[in-house]
Coordinates of C-alpha atoms in Angstrom, one line a residue:
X216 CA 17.7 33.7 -12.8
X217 CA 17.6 33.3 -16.4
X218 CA 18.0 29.7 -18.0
X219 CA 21.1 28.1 -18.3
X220 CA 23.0 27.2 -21.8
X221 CA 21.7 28.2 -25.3
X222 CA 19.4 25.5 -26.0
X223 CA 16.6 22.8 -23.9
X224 CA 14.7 19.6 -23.9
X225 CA 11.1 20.8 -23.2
X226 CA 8.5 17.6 -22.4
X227 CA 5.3 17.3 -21.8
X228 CA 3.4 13.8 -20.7
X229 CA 1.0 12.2 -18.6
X230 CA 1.6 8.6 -17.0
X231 CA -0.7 5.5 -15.8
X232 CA -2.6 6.9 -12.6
X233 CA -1.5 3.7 -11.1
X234 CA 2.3 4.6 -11.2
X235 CA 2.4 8.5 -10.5
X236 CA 4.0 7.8 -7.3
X237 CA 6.4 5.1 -9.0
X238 CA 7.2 7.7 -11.9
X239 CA 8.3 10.2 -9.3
X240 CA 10.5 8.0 -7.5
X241 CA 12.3 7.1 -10.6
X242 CA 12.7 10.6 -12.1
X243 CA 13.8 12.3 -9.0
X244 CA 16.2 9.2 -8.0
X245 CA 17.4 7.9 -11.3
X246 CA 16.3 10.2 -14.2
X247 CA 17.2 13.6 -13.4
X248 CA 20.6 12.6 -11.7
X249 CA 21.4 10.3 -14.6
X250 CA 20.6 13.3 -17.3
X251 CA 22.5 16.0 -15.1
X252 CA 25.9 13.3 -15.4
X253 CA 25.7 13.9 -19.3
X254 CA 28.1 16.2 -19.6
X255 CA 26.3 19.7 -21.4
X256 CA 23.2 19.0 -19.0
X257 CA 23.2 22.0 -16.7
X258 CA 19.5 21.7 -14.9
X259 CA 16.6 20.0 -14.8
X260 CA 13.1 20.9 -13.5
X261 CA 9.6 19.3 -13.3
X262 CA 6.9 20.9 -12.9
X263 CA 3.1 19.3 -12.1
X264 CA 0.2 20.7 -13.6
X265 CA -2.3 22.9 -11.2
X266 CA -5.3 21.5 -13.1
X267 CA -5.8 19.5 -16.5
X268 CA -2.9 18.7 -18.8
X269 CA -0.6 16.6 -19.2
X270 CA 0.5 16.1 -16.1
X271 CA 4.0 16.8 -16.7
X272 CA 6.2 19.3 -17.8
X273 CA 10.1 18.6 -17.6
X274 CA 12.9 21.2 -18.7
X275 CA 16.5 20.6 -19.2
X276 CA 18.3 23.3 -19.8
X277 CA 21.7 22.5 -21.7
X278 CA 24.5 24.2 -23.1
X279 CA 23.6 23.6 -26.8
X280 CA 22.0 22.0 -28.8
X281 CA 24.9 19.8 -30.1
X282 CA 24.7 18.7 -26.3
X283 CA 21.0 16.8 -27.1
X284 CA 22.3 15.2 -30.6
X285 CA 25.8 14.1 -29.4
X286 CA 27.1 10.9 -28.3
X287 CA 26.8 10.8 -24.4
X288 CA 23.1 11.8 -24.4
X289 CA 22.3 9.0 -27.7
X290 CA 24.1 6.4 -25.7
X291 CA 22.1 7.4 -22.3
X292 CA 18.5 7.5 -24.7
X293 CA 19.4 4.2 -26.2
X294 CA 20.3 1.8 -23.6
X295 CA 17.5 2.8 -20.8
X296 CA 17.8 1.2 -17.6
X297 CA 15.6 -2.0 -16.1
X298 CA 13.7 0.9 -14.0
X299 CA 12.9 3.2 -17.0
X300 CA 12.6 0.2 -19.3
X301 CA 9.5 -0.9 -16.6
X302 CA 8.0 2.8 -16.4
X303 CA 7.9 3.6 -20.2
X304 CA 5.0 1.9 -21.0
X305 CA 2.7 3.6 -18.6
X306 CA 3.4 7.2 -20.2
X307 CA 1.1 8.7 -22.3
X308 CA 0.5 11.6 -25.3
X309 CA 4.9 12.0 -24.7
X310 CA 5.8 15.1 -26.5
X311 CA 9.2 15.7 -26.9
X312 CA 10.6 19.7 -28.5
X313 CA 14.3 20.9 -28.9
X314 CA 14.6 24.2 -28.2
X315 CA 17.0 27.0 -28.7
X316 CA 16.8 30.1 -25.7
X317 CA 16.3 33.5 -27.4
X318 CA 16.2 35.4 -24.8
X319 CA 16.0 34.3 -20.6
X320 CA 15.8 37.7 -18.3
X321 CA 15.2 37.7 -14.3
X322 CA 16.4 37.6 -11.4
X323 CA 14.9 34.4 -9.9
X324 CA 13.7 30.9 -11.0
X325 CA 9.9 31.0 -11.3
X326 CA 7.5 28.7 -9.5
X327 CA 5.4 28.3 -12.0
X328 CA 5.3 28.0 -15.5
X329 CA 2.7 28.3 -18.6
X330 CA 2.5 25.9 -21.6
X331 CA 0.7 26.6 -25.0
X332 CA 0.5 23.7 -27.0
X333 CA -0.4 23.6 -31.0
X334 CA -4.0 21.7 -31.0
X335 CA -5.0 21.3 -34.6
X336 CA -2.7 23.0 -37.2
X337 CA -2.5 26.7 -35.8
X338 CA -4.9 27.1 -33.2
X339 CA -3.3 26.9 -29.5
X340 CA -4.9 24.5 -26.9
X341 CA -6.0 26.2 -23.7
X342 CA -2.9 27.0 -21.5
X343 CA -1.8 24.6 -18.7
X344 CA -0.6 26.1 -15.6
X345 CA 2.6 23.8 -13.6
X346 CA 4.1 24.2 -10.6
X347 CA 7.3 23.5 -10.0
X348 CA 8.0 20.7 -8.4
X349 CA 11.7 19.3 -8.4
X350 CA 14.9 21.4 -9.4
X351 CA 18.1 19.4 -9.8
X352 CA 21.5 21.1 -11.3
X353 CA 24.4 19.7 -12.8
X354 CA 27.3 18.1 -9.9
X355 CA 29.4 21.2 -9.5
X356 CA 27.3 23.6 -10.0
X357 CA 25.7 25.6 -6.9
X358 CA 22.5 25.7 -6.8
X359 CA 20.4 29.4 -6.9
X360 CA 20.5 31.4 -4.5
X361 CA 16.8 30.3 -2.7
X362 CA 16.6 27.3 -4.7
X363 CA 15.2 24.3 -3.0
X364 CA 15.4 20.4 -4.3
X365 CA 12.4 19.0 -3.0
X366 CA 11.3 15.7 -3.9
X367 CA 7.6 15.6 -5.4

């Protein structure tokens, strides 16, 4: 299934070992739910890396990019809740890339994913391989055909 919308939030992070467990808790409970509600949010994933990192690798696939520069989504960034306030300072090397969707072909959602990342100017870092680990769409939207949520 290819990605939804035209554009996406791609993340990358690690957290504290001490709250991984706390960190998945919040983002399958509170994050992901609360991004989905932003209206131009269509799907979320995160995916957990197989070995190395970051740890992290979160999609959200939205309908445009207007969606991630527009009022509902800068109110929802700028007044983070008590839970999110507590988990923020236990992430670590957050990167953060807006994305527009060339092209998306297939006919399913992968389980797993690849991420290059620039390391020094031009030269790429070695990949990191994810699994994914939570897939969460948009209220009123079915979920894919042999798509599972499953909480990490």
């Amino acid at each position: 299934m290819p990605l939804l919308g035209t554009a996406a939030l791609l993340l990358s992070f690690d957290v504290a070992p001490e709250v991984v467990a706390e960190h998945d808790r919040w983002h399958t409970q509170e994050h992901l739910p609360e991004r989905l509600a932003i209206p131009g949010f269509l799907r979320g994933t995160r995916w957990v890396a197989v070995a190395g990192g970051p740890r992290y690798l979160v999609l959200y696939e939205v309908a445009d990019l207007a969606v991630l520069a527009g009022p509902d989504y800068l109110a929802r960034l700028n007044a983070p809740s008590p839970w999110t306030q507590a988990l923020m300072p236990h992430y670590r090397g957050m990167r953060r890339g807006l994305c527009r969707v060339r092209a998306s072909v297939g006919p399913g959602l992968g389980g797993e994913a690849l991420l290059l990342l620039p390391d020094r100017g031009a030269v790429l870092s070695e990949p990191v391989r994810y699994r994914g680990a939570y897939l969460l769409e948009a209220a009123g939207r079915a979920p894919a055909a042999g798509a599972a949520a499953s909480p990490a």
